Short mmCIF file of C-alpha atoms and ligand atoms in Angstrom, two decimals:
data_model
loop_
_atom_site.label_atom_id
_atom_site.label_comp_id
_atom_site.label_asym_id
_atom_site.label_seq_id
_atom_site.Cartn_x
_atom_site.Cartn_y
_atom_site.Cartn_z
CA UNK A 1 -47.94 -16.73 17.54
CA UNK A 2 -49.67 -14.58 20.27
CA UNK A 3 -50.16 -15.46 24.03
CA UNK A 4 -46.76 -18.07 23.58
CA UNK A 5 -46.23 -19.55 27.11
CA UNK A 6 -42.87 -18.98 27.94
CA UNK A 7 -42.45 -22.03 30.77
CA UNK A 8 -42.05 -25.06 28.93
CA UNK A 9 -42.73 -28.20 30.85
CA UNK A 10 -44.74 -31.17 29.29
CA UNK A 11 -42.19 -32.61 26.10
CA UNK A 12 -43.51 -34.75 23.74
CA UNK A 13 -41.15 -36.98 21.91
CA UNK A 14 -41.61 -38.62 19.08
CA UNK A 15 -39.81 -41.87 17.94
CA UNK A 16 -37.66 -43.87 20.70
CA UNK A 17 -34.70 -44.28 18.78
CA UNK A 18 -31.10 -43.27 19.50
CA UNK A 19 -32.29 -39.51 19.11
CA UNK A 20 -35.36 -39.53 20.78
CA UNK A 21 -34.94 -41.77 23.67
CA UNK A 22 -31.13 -39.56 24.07
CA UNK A 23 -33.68 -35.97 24.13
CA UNK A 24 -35.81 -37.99 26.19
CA UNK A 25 -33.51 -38.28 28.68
CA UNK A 26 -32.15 -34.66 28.48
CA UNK A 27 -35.53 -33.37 28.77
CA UNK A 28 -36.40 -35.62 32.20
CA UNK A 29 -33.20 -34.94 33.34
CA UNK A 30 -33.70 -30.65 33.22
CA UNK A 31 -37.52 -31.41 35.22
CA UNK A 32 -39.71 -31.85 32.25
CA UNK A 33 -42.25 -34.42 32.38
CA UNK A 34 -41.61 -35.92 29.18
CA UNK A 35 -43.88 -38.30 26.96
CA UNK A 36 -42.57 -40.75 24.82
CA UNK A 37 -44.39 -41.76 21.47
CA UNK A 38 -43.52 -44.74 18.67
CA UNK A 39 -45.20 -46.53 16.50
CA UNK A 40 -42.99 -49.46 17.64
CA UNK A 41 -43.77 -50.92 21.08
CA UNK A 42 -40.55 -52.87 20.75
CA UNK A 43 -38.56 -49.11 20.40
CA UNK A 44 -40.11 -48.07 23.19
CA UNK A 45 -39.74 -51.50 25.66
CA UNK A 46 -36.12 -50.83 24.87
CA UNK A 47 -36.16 -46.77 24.89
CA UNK A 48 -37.44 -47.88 28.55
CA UNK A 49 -34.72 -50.18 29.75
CA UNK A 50 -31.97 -48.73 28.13
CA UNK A 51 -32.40 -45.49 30.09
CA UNK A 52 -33.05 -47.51 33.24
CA UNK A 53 -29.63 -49.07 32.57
CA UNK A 54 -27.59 -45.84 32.20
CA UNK A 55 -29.28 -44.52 34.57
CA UNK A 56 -27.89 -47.43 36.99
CA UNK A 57 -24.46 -46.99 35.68
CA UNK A 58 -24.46 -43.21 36.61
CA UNK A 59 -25.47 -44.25 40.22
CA UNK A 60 -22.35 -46.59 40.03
CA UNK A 61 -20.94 -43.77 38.94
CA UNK A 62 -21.92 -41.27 41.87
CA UNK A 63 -23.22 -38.65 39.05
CA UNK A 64 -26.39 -38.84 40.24
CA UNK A 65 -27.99 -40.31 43.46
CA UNK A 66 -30.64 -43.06 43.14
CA UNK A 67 -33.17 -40.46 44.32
CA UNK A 68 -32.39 -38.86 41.02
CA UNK A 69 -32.92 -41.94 39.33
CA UNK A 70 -36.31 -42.47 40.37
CA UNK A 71 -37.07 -38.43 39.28
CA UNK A 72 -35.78 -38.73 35.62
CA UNK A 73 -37.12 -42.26 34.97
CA UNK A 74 -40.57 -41.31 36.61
CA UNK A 75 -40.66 -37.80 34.42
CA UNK A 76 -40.70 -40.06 31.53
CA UNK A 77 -43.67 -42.25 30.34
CA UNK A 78 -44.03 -43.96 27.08
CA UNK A 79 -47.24 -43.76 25.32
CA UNK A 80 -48.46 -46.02 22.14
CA UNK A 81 -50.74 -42.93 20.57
CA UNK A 82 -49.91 -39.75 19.33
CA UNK A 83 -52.99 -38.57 20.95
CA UNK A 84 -51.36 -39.20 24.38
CA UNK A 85 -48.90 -36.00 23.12
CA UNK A 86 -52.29 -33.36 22.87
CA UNK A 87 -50.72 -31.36 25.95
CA UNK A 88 -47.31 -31.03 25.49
CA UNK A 89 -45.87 -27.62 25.30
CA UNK A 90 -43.42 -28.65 23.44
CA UNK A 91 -42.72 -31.53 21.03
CA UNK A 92 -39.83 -33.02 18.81
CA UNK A 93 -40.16 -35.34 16.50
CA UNK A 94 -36.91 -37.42 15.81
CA UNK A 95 -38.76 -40.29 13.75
CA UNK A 96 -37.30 -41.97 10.21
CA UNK A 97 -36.05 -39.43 7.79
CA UNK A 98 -38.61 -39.36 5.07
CA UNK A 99 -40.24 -35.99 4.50
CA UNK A 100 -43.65 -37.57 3.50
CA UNK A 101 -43.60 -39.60 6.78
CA UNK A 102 -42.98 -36.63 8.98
CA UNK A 103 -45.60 -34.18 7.03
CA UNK A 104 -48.28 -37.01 8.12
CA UNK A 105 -46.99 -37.26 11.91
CA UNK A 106 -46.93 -33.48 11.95
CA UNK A 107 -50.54 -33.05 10.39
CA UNK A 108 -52.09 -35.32 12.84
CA UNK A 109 -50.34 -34.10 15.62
CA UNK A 110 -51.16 -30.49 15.30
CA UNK A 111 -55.14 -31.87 15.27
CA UNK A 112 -54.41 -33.07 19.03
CA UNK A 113 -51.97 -30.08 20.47
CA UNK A 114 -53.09 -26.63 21.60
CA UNK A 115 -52.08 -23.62 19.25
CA UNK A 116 -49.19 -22.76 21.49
CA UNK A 117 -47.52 -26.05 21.39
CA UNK A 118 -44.41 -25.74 19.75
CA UNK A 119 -43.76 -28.58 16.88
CA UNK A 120 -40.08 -28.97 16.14
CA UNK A 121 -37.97 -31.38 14.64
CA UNK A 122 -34.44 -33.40 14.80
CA UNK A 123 -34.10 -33.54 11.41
CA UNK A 124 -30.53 -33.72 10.22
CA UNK A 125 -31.06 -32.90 6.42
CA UNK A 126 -34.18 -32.03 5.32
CA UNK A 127 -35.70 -28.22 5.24
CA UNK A 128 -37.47 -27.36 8.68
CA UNK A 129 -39.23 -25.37 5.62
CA UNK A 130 -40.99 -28.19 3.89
CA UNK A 131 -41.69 -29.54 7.20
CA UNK A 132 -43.21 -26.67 8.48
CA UNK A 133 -45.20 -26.49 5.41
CA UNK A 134 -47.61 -29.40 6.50
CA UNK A 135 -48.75 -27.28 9.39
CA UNK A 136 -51.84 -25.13 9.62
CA UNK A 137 -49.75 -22.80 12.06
CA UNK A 138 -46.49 -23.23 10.15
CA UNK A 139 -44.78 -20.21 12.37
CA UNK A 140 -44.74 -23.21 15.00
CA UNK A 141 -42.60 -25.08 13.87
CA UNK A 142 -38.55 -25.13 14.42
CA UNK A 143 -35.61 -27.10 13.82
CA UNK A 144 -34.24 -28.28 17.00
CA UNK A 145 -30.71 -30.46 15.83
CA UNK A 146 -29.34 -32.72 18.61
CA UNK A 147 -26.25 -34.07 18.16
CA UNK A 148 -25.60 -38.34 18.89
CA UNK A 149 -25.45 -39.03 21.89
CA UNK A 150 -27.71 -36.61 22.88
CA UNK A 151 -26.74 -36.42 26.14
CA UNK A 152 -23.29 -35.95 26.40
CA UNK A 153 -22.89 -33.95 23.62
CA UNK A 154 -23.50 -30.10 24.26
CA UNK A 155 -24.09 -28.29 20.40
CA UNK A 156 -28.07 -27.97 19.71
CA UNK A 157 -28.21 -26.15 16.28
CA UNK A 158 -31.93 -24.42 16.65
CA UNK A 159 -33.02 -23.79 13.12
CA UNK A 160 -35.84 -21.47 12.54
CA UNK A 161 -37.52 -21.82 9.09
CA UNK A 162 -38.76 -18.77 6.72
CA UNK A 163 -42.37 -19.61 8.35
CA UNK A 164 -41.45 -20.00 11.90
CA UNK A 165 -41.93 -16.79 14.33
CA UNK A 166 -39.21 -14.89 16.56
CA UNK A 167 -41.14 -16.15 19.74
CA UNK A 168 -40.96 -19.44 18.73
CA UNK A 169 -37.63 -19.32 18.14
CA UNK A 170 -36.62 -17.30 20.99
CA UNK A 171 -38.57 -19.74 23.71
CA UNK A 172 -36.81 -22.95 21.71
CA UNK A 173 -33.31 -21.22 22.10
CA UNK A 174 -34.52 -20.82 25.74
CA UNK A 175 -35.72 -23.99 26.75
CA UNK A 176 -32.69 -25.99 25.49
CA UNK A 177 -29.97 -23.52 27.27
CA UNK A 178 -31.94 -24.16 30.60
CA UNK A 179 -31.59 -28.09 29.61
CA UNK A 180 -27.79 -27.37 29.73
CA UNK A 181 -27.20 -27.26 26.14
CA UNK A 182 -24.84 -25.01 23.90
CA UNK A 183 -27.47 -23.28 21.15
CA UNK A 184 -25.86 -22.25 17.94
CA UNK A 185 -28.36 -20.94 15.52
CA UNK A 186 -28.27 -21.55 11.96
CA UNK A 187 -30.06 -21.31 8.96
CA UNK A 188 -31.89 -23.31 7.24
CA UNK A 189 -29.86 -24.23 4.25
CA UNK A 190 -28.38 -28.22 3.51
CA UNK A 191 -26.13 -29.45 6.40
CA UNK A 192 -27.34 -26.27 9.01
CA UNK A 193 -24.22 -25.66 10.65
CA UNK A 194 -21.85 -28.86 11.60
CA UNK A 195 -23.27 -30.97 8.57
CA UNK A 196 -21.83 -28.53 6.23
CA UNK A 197 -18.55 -27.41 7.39
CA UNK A 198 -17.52 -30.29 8.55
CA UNK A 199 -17.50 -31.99 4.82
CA UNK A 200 -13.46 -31.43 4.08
CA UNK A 201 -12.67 -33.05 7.37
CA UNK A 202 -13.93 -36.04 5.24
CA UNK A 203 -13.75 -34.89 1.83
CA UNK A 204 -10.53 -33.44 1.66
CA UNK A 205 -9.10 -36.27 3.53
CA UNK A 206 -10.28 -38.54 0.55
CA UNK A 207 -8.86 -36.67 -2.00
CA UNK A 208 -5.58 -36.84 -0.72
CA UNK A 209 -5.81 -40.52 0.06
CA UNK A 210 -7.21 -40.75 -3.84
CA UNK A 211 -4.18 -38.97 -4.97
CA UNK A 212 -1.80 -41.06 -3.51
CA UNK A 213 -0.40 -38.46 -1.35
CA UNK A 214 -1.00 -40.79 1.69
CA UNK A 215 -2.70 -43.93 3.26
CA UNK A 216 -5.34 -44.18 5.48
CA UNK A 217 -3.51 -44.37 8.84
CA UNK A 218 -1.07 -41.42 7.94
CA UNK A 219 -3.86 -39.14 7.14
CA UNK A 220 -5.65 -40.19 10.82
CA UNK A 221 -1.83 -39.25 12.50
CA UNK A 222 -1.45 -36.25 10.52
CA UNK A 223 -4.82 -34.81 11.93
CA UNK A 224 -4.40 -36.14 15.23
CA UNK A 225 -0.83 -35.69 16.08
CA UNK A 226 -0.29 -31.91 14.14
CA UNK A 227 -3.83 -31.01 14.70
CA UNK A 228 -5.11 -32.08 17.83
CA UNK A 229 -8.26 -33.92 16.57
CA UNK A 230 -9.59 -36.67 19.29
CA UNK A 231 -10.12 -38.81 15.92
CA UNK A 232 -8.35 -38.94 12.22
CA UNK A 233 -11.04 -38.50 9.32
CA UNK A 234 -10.78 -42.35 8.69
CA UNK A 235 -11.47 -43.30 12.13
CA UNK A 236 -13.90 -41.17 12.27
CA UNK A 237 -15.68 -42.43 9.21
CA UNK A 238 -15.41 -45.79 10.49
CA UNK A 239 -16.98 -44.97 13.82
CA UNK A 240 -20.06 -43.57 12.03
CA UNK A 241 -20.28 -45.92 9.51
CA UNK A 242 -19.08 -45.01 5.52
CA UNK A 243 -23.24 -45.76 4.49
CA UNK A 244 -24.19 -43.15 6.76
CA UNK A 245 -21.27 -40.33 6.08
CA UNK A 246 -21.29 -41.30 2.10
CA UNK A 247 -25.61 -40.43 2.26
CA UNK A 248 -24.86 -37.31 4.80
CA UNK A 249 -22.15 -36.03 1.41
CA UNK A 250 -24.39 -36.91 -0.80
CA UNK A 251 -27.63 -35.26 0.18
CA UNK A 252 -25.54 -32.18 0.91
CA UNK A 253 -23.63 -32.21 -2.22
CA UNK A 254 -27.19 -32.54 -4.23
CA UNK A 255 -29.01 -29.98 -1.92
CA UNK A 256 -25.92 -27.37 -2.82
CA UNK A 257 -27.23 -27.95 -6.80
CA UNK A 258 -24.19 -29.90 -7.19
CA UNK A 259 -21.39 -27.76 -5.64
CA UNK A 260 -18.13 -29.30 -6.46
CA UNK A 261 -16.73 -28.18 -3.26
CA UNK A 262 -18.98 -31.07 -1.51
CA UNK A 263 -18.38 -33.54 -4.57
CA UNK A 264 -18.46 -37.03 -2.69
CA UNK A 265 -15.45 -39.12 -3.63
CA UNK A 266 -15.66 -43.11 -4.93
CA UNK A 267 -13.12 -44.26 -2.60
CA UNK A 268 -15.96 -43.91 0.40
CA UNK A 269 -18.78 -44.73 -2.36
CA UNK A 270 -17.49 -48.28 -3.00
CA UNK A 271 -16.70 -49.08 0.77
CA UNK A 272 -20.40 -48.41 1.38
CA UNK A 273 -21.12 -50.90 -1.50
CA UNK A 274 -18.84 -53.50 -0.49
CA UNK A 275 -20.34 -53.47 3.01
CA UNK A 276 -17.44 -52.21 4.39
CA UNK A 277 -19.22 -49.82 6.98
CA UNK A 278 -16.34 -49.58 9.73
CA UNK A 279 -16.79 -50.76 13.21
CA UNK A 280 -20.23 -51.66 12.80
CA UNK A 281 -19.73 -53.82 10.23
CA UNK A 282 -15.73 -55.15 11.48
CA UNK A 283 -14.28 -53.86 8.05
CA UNK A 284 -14.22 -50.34 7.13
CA UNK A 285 -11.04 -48.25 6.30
CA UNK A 286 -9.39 -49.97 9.03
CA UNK A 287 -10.20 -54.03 10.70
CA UNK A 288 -11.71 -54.22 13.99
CA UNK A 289 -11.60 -57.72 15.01
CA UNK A 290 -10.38 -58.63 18.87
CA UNK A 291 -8.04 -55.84 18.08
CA UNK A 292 -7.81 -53.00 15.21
CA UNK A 293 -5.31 -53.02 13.15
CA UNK A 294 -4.31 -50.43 11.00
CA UNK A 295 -1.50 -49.72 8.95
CA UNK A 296 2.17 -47.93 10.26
CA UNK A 297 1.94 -43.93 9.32
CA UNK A 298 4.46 -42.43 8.08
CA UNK A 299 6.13 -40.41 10.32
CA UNK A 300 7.92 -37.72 7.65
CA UNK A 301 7.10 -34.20 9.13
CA UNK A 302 6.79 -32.24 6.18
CA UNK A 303 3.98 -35.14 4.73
CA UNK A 304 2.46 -34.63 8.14
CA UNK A 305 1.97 -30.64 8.18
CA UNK A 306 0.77 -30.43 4.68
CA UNK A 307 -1.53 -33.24 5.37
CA UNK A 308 -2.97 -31.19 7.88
CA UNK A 309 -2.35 -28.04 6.71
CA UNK A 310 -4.75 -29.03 3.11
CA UNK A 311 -7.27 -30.28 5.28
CA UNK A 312 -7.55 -27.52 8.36
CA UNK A 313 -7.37 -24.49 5.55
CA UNK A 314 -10.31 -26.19 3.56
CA UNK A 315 -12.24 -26.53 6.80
CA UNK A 316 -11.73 -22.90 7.88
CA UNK A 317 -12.49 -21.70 4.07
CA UNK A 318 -15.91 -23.59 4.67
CA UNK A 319 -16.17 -21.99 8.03
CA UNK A 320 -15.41 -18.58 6.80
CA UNK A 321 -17.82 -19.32 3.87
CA UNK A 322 -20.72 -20.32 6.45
CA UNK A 323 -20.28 -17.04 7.61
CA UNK A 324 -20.27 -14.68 4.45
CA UNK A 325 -23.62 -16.64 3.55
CA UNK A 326 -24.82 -15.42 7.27
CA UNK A 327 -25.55 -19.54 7.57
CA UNK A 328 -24.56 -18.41 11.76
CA UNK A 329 -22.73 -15.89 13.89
CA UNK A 330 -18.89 -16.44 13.95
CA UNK A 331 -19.27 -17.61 17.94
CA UNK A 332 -22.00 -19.91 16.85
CA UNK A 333 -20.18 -21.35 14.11
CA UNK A 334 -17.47 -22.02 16.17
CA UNK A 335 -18.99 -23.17 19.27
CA UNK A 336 -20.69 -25.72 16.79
CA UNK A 337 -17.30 -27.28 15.70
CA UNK A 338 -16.19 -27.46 19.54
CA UNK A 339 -19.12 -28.70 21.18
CA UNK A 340 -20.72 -30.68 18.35
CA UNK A 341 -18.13 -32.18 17.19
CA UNK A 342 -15.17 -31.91 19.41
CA UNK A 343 -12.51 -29.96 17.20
CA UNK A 344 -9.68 -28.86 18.85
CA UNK A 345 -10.26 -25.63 18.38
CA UNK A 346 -12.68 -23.16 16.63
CA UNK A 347 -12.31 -22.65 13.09
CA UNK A 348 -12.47 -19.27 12.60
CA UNK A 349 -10.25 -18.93 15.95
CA UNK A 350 -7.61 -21.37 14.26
CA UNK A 351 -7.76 -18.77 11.42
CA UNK A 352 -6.95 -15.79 13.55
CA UNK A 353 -4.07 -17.97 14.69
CA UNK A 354 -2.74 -18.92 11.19
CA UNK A 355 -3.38 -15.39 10.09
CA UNK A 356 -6.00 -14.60 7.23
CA UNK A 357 -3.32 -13.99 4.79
CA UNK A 358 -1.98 -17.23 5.43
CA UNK A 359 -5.30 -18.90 4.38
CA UNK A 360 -5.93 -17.26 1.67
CA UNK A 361 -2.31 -18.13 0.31
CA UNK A 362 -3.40 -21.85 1.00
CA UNK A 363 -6.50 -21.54 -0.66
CA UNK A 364 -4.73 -19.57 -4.01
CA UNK A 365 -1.93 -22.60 -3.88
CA UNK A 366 -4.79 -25.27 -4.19
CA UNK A 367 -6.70 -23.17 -6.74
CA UNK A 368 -3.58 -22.46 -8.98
CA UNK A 369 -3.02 -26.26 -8.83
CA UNK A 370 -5.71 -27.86 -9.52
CA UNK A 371 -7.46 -24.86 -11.15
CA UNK A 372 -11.10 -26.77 -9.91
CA UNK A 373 -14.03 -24.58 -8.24
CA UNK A 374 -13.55 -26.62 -5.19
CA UNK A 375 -10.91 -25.13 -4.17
CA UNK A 376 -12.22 -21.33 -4.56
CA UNK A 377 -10.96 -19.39 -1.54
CA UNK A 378 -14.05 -17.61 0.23
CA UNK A 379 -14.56 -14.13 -0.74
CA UNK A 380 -14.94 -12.96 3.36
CA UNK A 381 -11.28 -14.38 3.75
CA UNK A 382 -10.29 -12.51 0.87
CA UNK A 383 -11.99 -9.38 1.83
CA UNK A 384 -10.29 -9.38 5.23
CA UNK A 385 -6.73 -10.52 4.09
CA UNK A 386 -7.25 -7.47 2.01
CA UNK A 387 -8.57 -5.06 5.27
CA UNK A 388 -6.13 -6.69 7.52
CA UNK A 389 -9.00 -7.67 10.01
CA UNK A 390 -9.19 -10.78 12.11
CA UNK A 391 -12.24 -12.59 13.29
CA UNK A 392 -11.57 -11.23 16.25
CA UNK A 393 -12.26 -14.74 18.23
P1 NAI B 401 -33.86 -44.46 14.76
O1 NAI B 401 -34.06 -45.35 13.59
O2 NAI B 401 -32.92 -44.90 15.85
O3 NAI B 401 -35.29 -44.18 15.47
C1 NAI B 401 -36.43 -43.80 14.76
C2 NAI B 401 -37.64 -44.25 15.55
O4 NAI B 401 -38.80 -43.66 14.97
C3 NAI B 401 -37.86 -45.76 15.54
O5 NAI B 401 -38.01 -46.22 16.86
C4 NAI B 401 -39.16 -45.95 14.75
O6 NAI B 401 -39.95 -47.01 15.23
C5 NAI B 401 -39.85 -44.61 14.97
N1 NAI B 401 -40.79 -44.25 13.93
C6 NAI B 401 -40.65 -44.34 12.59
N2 NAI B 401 -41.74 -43.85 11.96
C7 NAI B 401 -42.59 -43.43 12.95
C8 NAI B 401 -43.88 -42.83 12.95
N3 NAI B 401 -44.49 -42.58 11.81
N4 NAI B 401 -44.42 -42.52 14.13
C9 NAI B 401 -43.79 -42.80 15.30
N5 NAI B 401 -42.56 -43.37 15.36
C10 NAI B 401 -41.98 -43.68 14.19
O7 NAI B 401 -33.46 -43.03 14.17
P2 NAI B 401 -32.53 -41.90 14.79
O8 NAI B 401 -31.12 -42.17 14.47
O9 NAI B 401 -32.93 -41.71 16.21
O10 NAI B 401 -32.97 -40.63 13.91
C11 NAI B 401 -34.21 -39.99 14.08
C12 NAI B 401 -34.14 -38.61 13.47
O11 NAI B 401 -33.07 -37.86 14.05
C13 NAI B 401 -33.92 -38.57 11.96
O12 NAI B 401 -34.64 -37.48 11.44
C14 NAI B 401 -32.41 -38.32 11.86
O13 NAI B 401 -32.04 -37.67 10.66
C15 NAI B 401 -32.20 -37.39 13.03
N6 NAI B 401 -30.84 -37.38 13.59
C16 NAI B 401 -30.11 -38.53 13.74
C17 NAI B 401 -28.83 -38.47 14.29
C18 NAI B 401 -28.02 -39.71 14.48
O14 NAI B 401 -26.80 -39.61 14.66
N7 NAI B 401 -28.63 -40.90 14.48
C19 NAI B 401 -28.21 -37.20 14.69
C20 NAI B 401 -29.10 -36.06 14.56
C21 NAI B 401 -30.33 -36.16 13.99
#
């Protein structure tokens, strides 16, 4: 793309749902005059007053005065045609998840926007590829991966697709530092960054509660009280609802041809069947009535550190895989696990700390076990057990 404007301003938005009213805000709240678009009127009556009322509770607050208020609810307006978007500099599309619904949006849009405007999208699993592939000016388009809530959370993965140009990619990285954000880029392959290597936090987790090794609420204290997480895998299931996290597994596992390593398990299949969603639905691994109640853990130390131990080593193995598939830089990927989804630590940094040899003699333990590819140790952690090099994080 020639003559790209480097000053991006005017934000088009597209869809007012939790994604795009959250990048709504972030957008208003950095100085862009932002325009809101959905299909809905309802989504966007209550895009409208939901920002109004966290916007009120940060004045409660003190975060922000009610002068600032006024300036990031008045940067925002919400229109009722696409048409309204033609000149944004800038637009993301965070609409349903259906790659024939997007394709339209994106073909009509790019009729209304000047050639410069950049078209990205929120997409959590599809290929910012097949996206792009609807435009006339595919080189336009980018992945731009905001993480729920939008606002608090820091981790944007930006996501450029074979089609889309270094400019482009370059002036999305910069516009979403200067809106405060951490940018990690990744490539465009199933799960970008955080959707992929997190999968063991969840998968492995299963297993073990499959095998019999341990219940639900042991697993949780394992990972929370060896390893620092804010929230065991179950928990954290629950919180995002088992639907949701079984169809995130899924899609990855199918969009890796079927790579055991991301094989979802039943035990989270059949909750999502049942109906047993977790919080939202006041049954999931755990009950949340009035109060939740869970189960006692177990409390036996050695359980406890080879809980963890199975579960952090297949996480870094991931991580180090993400890397020897150049899926991101070693800072990104761990930046992503931090800021995206709170991890204690990086992974590659927790590797460095465990030592490399120490991993792979995890990995080799699991492998001689259960003698299934899932368990394959990653040929960069090999490579550097074997050089005696560290990640150097
Ligand atoms: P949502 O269901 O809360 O909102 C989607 C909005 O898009 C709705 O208001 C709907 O009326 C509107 N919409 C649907 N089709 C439309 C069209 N053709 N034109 C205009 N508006 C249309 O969905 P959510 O959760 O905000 O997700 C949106 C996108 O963001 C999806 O691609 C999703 O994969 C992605 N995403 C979701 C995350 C999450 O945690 N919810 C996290 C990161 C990405």
């Amino acid at each position: 793309m020639t003559n790209q404007q480097s000053t991006i301003n005017k934000i088009g938005i597209i869809g007012a749902g939790t994604m795009g009213s959250g990048i709504a805000q972030v957008a208003s709240t950095a100085g862009c005059t932002v325009k809101v678009f959905d299909l809905n009127q309802d989504a966007l009556d209550t895009a409208k007053t939901s920002l109004e009322k966290i916007m009120s509770r940060l004045v409660e607050k003190g975060r922000i005065n009610s002068e600032e208020k006024n300036r990031i609810e008045g940067n925002i307006s919400y229109v009722n045609s696409l048409k309204e978007l033609a000149d944004s500099d800038m637009t993301i599309e965070a609409i349903v998840e259906n790659l024939d619904i997007k394709k339209k949006v994106f073909q009509e849009l790019e009729g209304y926007v000047s050639d410069n405007c950049i078209i990205a999208s929120n997409t959590s699993s599809l290929s910012i590829a097949s996206i792009a592939s609807a435009l006339k000016k595919p080189e336009r388009c980018v992945g731009i991966h905001f993480f729920n809530p939008a606002p608090l959370m820091k981790l944007v993965e930006v996501i450029p697709a074979i089609q889309t140009s270094d400019a482009v990619l370059k002036i999305s990285e910069e516009t979403i530092k200067s809106w405060g954000k951490v940018v990690a880029v990744a490539k465009d392959t199933p799960g970008f960054i955080v959707n992929r290597v997190a999968r063991p936090f969840y998968g492995e987790a299963l297993r073990i509660y499959e095998e019999g090794i341990a219940d639900f609420a042991t697993i949780d204290y394992a990972m929370k009280s060896v390893g620092g997480f804010r929230m065991g895998p179950f928990e954290l299931m629950d919180f995002i609802g088992n639907d949701v996290n079984y169809t995130v597994t899924e899609t990855v596992f199918e969009a890796f041809y079927y790579d055991p390593r991301y094989k979802p398990a039943f035990t989270q299949k059949r909750f999502a069947e049942a109906g047993w969603l977790g919080r939202k639905s006041g049954k999931g691994y755990y009950h949340y009535g009035a109060e939740v109640s869970k189960q006692e853990p177990e409390k036996d130390r050695d359980l406890l550190n080879k809980i963890f131990e199975r579960i952090l080593v297949m996480l870094i193995n991931e991580a180090a895989d993400a890397l020897f598939w150049n899926i991101a830089s070693a800072k990104d990927i761990d930046n992503a696990m931090t800021k995206g989804v709170n991890y204690p630590k990086g992974l590659l940094a927790w590797a460095d700390e465990k030592g490399i040899d120490w991993c792979v003699g995890k990995m080799d333990a699991l492998y001689n076990e259960y003698h299934e590819d899932r368990y394959r140790c990653s040929p960069l952690l090999r490579k550097m057990a074997k050089d005696v090099v560290s990640f150097g994080l």
